mmCIF file of C-alpha atoms in Angstrom:
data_model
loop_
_atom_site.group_PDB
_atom_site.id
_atom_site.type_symbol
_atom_site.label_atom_id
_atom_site.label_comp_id
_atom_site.label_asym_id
_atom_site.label_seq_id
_atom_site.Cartn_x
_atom_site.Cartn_y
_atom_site.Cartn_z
ATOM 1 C CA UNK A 1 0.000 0.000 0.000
ATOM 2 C CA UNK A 2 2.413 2.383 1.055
ATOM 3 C CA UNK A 3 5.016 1.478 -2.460
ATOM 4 C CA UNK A 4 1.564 2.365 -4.126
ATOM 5 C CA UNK A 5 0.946 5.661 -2.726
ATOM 6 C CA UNK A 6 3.806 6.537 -3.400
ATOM 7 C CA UNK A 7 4.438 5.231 -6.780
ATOM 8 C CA UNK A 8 1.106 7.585 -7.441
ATOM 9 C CA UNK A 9 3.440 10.458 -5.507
ATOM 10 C CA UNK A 10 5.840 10.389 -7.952
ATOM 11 C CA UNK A 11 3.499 10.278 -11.027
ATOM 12 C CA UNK A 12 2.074 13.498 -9.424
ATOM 13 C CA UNK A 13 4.904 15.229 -9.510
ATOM 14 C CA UNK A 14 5.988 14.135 -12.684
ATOM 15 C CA UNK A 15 3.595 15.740 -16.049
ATOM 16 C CA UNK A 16 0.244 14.803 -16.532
ATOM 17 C CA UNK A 17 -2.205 15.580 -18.852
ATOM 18 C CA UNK A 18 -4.569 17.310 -16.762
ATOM 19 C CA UNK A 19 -4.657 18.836 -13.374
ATOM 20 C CA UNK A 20 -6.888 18.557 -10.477
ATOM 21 C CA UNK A 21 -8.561 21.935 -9.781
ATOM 22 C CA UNK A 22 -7.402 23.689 -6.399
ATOM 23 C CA UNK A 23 -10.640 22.795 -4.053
ATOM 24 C CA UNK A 24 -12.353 26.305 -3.162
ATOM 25 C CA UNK A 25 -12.188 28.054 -0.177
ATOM 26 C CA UNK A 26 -14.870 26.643 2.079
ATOM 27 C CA UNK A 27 -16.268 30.331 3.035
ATOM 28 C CA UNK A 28 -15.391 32.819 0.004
ATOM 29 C CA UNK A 29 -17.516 36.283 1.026
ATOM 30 C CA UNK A 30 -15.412 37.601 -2.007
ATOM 31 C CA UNK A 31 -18.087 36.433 -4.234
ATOM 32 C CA UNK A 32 -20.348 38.496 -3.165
ATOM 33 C CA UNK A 33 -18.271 41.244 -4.435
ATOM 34 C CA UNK A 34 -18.454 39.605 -8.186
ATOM 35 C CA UNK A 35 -21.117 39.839 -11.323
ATOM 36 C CA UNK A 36 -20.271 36.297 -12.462
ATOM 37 C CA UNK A 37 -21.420 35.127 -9.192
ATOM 38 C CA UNK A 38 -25.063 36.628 -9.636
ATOM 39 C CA UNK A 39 -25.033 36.145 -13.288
ATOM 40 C CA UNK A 40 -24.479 32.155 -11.889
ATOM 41 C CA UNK A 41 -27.343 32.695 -9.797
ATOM 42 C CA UNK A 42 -29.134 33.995 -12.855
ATOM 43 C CA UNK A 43 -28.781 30.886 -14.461
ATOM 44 C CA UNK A 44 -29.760 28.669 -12.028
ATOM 45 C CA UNK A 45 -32.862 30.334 -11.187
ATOM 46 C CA UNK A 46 -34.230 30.373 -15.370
ATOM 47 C CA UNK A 47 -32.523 26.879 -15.899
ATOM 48 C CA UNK A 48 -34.746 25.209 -12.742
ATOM 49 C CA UNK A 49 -37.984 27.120 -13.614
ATOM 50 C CA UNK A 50 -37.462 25.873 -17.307
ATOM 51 C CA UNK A 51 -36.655 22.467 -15.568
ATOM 52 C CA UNK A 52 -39.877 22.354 -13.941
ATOM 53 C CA UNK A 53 -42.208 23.933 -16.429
ATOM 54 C CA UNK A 54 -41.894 21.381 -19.013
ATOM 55 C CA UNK A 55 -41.251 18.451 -17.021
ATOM 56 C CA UNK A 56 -44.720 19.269 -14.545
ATOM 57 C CA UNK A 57 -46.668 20.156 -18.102
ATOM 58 C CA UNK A 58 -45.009 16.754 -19.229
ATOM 59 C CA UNK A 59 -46.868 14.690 -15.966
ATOM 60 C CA UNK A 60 -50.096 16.949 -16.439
ATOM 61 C CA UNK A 61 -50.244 16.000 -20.074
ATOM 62 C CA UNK A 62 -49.741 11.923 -19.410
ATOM 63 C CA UNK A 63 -52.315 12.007 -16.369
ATOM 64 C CA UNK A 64 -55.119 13.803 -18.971
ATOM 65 C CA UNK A 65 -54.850 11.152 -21.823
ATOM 66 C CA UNK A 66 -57.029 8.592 -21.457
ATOM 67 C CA UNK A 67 -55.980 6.606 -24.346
ATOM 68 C CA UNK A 68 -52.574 5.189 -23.856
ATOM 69 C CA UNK A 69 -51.803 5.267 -26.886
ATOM 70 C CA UNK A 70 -52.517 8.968 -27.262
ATOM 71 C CA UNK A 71 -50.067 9.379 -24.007
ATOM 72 C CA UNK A 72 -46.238 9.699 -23.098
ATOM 73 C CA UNK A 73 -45.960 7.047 -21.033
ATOM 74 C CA UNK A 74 -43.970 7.175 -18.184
ATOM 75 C CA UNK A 75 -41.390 6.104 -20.554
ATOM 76 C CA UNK A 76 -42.196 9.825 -22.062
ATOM 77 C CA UNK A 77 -42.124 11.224 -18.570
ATOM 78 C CA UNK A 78 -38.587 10.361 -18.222
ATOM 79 C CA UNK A 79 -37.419 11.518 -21.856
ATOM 80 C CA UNK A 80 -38.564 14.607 -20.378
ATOM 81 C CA UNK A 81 -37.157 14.204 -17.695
ATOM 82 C CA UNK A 82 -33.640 13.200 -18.480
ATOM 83 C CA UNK A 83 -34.055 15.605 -21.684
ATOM 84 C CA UNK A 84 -34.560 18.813 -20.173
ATOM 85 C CA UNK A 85 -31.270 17.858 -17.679
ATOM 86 C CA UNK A 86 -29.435 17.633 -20.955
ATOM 87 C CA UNK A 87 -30.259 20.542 -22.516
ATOM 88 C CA UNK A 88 -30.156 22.739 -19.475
ATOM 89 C CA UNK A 89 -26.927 21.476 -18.022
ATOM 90 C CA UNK A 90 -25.501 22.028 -21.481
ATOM 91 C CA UNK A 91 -26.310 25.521 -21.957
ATOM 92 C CA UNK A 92 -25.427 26.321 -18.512
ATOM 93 C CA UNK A 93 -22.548 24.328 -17.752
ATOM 94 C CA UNK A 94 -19.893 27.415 -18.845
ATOM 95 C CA UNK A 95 -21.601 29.701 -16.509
ATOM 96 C CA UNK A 96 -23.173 28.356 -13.235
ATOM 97 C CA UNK A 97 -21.918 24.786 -13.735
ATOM 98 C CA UNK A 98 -25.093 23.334 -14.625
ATOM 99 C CA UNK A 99 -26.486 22.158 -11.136
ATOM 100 C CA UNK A 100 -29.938 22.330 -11.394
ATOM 101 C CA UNK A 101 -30.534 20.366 -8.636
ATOM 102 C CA UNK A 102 -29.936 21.559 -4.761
ATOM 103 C CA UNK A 103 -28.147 17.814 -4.112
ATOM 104 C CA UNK A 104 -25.814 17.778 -7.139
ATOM 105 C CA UNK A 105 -24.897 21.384 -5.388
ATOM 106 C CA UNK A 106 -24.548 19.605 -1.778
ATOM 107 C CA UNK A 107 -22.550 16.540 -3.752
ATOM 108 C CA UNK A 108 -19.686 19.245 -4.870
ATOM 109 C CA UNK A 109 -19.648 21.600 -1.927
ATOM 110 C CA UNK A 110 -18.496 18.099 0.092
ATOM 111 C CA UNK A 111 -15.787 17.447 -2.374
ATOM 112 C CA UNK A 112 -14.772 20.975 -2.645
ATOM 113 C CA UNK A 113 -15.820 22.140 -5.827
ATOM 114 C CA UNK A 114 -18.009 25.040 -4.581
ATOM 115 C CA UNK A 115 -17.610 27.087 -1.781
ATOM 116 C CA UNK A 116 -20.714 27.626 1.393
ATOM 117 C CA UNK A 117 -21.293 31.113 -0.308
ATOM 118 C CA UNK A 118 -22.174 29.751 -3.623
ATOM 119 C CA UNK A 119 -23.320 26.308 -2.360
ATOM 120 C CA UNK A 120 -26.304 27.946 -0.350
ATOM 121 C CA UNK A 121 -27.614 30.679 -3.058
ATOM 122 C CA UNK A 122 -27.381 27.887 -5.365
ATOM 123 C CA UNK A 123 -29.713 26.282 -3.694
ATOM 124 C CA UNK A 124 -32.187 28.928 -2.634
ATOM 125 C CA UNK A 125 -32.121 30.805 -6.173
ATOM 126 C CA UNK A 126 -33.007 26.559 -7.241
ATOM 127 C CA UNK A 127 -36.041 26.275 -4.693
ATOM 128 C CA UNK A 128 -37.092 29.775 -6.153
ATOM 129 C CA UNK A 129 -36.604 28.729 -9.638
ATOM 130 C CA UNK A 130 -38.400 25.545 -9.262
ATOM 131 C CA UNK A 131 -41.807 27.434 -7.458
ATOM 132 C CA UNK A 132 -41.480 30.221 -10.076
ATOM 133 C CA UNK A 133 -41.648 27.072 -13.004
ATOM 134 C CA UNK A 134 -44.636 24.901 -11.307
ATOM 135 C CA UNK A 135 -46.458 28.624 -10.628
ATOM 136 C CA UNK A 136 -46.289 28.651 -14.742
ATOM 137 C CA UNK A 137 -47.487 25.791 -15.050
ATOM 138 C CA UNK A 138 -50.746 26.232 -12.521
ATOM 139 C CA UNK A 139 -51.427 29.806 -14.138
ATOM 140 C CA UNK A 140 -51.664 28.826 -17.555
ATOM 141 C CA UNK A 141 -53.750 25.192 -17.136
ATOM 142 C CA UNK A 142 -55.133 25.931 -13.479
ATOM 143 C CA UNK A 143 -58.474 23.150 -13.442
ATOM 144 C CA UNK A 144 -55.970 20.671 -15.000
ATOM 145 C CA UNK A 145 -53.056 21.268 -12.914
ATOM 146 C CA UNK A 146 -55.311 20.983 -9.282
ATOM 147 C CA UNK A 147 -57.019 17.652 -10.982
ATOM 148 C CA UNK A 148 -53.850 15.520 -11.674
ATOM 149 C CA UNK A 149 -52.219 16.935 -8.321
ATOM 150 C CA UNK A 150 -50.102 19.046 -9.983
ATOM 151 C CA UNK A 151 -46.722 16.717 -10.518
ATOM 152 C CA UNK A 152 -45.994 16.497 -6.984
ATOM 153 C CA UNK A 153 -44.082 14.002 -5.574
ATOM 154 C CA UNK A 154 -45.554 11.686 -3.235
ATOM 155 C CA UNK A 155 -44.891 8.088 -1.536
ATOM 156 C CA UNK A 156 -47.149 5.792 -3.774
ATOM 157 C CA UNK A 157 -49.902 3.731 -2.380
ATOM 158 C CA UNK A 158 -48.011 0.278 -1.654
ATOM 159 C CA UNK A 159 -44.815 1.580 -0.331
ATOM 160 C CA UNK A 160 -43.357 2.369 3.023
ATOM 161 C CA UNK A 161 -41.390 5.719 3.855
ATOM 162 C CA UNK A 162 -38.440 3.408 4.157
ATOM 163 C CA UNK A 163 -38.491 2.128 0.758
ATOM 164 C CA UNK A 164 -39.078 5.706 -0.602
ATOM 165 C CA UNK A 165 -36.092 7.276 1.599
ATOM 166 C CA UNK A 166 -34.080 4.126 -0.290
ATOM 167 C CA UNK A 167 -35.311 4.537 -3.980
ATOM 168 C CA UNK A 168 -34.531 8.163 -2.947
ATOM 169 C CA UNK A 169 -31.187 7.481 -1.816
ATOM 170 C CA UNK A 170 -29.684 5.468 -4.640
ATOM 171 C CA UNK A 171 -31.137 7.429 -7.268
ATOM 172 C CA UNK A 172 -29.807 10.457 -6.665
ATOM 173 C CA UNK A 173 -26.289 8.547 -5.908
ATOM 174 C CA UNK A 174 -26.219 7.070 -9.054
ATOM 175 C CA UNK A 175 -27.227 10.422 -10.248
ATOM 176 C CA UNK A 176 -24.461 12.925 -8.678
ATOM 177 C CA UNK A 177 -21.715 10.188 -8.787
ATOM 178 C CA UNK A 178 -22.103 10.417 -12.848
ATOM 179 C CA UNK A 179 -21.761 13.835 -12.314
ATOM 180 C CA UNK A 180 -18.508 13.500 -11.071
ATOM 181 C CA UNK A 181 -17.239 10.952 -13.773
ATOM 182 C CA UNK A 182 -18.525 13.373 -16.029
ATOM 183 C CA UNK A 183 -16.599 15.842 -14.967
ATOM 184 C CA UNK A 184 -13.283 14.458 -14.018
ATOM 185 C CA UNK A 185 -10.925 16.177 -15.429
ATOM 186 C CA UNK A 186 -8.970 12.653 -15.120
ATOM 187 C CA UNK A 187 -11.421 11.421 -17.324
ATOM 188 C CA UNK A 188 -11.454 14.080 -19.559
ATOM 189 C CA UNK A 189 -8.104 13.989 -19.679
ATOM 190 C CA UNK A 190 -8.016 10.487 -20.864
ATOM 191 C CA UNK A 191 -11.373 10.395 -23.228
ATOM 192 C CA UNK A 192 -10.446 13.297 -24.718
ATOM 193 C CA UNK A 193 -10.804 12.026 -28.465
ATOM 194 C CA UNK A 194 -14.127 10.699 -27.570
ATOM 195 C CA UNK A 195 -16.851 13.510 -28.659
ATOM 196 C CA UNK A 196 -19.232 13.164 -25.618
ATOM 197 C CA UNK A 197 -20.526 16.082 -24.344
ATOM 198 C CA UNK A 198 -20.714 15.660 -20.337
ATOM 199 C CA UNK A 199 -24.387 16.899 -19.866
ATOM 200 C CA UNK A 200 -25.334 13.512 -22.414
ATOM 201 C CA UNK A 201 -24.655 10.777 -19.151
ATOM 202 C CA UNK A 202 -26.023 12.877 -16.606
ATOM 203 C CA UNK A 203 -29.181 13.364 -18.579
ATOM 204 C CA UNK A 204 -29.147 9.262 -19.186
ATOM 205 C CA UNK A 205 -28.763 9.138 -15.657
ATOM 206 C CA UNK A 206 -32.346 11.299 -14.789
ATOM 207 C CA UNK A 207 -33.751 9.386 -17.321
ATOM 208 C CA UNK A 208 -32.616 5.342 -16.023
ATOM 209 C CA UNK A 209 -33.221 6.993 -12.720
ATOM 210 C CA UNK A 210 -36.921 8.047 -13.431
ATOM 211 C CA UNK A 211 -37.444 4.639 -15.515
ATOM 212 C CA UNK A 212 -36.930 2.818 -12.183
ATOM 213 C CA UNK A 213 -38.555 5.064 -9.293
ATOM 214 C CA UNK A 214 -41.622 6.892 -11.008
ATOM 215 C CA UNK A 215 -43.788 3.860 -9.867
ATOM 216 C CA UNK A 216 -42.654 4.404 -6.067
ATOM 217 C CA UNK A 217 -42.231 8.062 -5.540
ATOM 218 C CA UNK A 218 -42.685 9.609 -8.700
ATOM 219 C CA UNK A 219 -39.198 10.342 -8.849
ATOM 220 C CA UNK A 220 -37.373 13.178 -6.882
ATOM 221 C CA UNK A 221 -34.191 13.326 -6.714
ATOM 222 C CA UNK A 222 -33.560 17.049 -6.619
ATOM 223 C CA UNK A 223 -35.349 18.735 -3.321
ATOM 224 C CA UNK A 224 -36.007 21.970 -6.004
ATOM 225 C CA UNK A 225 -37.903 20.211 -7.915
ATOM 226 C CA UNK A 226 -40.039 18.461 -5.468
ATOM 227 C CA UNK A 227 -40.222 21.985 -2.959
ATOM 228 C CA UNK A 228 -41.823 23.789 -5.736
ATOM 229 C CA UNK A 229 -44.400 21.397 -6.750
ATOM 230 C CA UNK A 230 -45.459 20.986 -3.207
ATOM 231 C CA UNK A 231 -45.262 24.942 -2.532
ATOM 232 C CA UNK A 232 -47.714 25.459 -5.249
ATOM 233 C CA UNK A 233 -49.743 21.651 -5.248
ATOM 234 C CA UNK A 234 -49.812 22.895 -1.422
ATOM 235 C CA UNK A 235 -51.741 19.279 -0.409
ATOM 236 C CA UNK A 236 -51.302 17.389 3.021
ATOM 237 C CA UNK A 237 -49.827 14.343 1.506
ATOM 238 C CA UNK A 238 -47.496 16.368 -0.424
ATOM 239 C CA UNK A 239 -45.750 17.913 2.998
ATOM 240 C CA UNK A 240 -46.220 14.901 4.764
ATOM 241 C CA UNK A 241 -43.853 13.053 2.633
ATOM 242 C CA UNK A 242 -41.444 16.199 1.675
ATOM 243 C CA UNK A 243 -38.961 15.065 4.102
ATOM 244 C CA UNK A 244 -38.127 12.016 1.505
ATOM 245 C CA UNK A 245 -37.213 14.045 -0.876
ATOM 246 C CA UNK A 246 -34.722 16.353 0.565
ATOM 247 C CA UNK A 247 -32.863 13.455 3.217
ATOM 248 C CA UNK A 248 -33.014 11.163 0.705
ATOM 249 C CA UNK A 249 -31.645 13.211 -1.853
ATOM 250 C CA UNK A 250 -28.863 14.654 0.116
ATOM 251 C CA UNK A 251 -27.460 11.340 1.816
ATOM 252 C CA UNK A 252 -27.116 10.163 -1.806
ATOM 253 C CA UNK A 253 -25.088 12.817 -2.968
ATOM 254 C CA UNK A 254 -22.986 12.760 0.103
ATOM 255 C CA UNK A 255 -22.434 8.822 -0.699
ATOM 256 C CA UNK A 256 -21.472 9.765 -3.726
ATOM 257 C CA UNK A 257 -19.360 12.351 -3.338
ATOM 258 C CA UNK A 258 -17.350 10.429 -0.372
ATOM 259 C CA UNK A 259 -17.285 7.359 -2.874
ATOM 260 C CA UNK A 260 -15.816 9.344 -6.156
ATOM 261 C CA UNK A 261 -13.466 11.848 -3.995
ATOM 262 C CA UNK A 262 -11.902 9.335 -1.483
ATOM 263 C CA UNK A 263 -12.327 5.685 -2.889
ATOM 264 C CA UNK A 264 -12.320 6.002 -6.532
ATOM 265 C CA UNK A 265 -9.984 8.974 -6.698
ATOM 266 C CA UNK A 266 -8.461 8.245 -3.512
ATOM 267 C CA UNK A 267 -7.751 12.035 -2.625
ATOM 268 C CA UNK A 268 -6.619 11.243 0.910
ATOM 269 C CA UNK A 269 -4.174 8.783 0.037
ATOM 270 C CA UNK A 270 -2.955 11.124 -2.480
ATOM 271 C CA UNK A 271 -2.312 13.930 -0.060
ATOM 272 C CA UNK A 272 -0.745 11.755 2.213
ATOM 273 C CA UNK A 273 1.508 10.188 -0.390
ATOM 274 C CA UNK A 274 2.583 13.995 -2.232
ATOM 275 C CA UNK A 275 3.350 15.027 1.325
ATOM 276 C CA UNK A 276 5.619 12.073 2.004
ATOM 277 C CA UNK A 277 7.309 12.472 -0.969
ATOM 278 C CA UNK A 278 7.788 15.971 -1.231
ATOM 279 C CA UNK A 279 9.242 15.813 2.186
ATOM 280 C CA UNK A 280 11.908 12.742 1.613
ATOM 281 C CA UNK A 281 12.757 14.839 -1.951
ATOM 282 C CA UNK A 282 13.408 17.937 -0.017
ATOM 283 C CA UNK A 283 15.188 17.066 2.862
ATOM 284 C CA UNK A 284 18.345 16.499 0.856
ATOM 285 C CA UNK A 285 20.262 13.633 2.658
ATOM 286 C CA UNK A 286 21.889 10.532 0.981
ATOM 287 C CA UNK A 287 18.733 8.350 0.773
ATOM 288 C CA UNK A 288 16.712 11.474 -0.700
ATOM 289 C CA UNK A 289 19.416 11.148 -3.927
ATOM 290 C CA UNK A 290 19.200 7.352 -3.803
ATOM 291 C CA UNK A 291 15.823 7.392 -4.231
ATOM 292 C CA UNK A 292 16.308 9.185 -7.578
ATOM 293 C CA UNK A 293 19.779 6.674 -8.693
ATOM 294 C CA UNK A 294 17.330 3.295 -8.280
ATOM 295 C CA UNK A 295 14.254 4.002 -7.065
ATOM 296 C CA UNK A 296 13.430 -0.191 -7.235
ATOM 297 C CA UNK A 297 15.475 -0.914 -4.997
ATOM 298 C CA UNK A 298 14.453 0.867 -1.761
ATOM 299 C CA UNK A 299 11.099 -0.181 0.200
ATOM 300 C CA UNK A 300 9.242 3.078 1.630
#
């Protein structure tokens, strides 16, 4: 273990091909100060109530049909889904990052890719986004919108909280740990002559993900989405089972983001290993230049 961490060391030090961003500072009040931040906010806010609109008109339009074969399907429901996480993540991947989704912003403020500033008004300009987009929705196609419960997500007849909080849990792991593969820059790195975009997985992932819960919970996986319809649905059931889909949601991502960071990438290990090394290489004694004569034939 300890020949491999530092065999990984060395390969550190020496070129790569890509380069791990610097995490960000966990509390950065210099953000504040900056229009990029806000215009990030911007983005998030129209991106989520875009989200929502489509996808709640989406569930509204399936529950009206009669005819089945007249209908989406839920098979539709989660083209619509997975779909609108595609397009949205695409066009605002260069400027917010392309959350969308309060628990894909929880996922990277654990690893360090977002600062508590930017982490929280991610969130809240989501929630606001999300309420905004189902309030569309219920002003334009009010009688139709209160009769098919307006798209909020609720525990299905059946099913116990537990096996909710679960499908809630995995979903949204398998959901924000492709959003870390998609983004590695390791990956990236490595891929780079294969032409796939990294918003085309994640949206595969809504979609598998919606495939495979829709029947239990009606999918949530990103607190926005369900906070808004429930805001605006504003039905007993609806809070009752709200708690679902925001612990649910955010243990996932935290899985996930403790599974891609420190057992997949193995960042501890990593820092442990560059320090090691970097401390043998600079102390400059006898063994620090044997090291670099024949480094096979000492055991660290």
């Amino acid at each position: 273990m300890a020949k491999d961490i530092e065999t990984e060391a060395h390969n550190v030090l020496a070129h790569k091909d890509y380069h791990d961003p610097p995490p960000a500072p966990f509390f950065d009040a210099a953000e504040l100060r900056k229009w990029s931040f806000y215009r990030a906010l911007i983005a998030e806010f129209v991106a989520t109530l875009l989200f929502l609109y489509v996808t709640i008109l989406t569930v509204i339009g399936y529950k009206h049909q009669t005819d089945p074969c007249n209908s989406v399907g839920i098979l539709g429901i989660a083209w619509a889904f997975g779909g609108m996480i595609f397009v949205l993540v695409y066009c605002t991947a260069g400027i917010s990052g392309g959350h969308i989704n309060p628990a894909v912003t929880f996922g990277l403020f654990l690893a360090r890719k977002v600062s508590l500033v930017r982490a929280i008004a991610y969130m809240v300009a989501q929630c606001l986004g999300a309420i905004c987009g189902v309030g569309l929705v219920k002003g334009f196609q009010k009688s139709y919108y209160n009769r098919y419960q307006g798209g909020a997500n609720m525990l299905s007849h059946g099913y116990t909280k537990g096996t909710g909080l679960g499908a809630e849990i995995i979903g949204t792991f398998l959901l924000v740990y492709t959003v870390f593969s998609a983004t590695d820059p390791k990956r990236n790195a490595r891929d780079s002559h294969v032409p796939v975009l990294a918003p085309l997985p994640i949206g595969f992932a809504v979609f598998m993900v919606h495939l495979a819960t829709i029947p239990i919970t009606g999918t949530g996986i990103n607190p926005a989405r369900s906070l808004g319809a429930a805001v605006i649905y504003n039905n007993e059931k609806a809070w009752d089972d709200q708690w679902i889909f925001w612990v649910g949601p955010f243990i996932g991502a935290a899985i996930a983001a403790i599974y891609h960071q420190y057992v997949l990438r193995a960042q501890a290990a990593k820092a442990l290993g560059s320090f090691r090394s970097s401390s043998n290489l600079g102390c400059g004694s006898v063994y620090g230049e044997l090291k670099h004569i024949s480094p096979g034939m000492i055991i660290v």
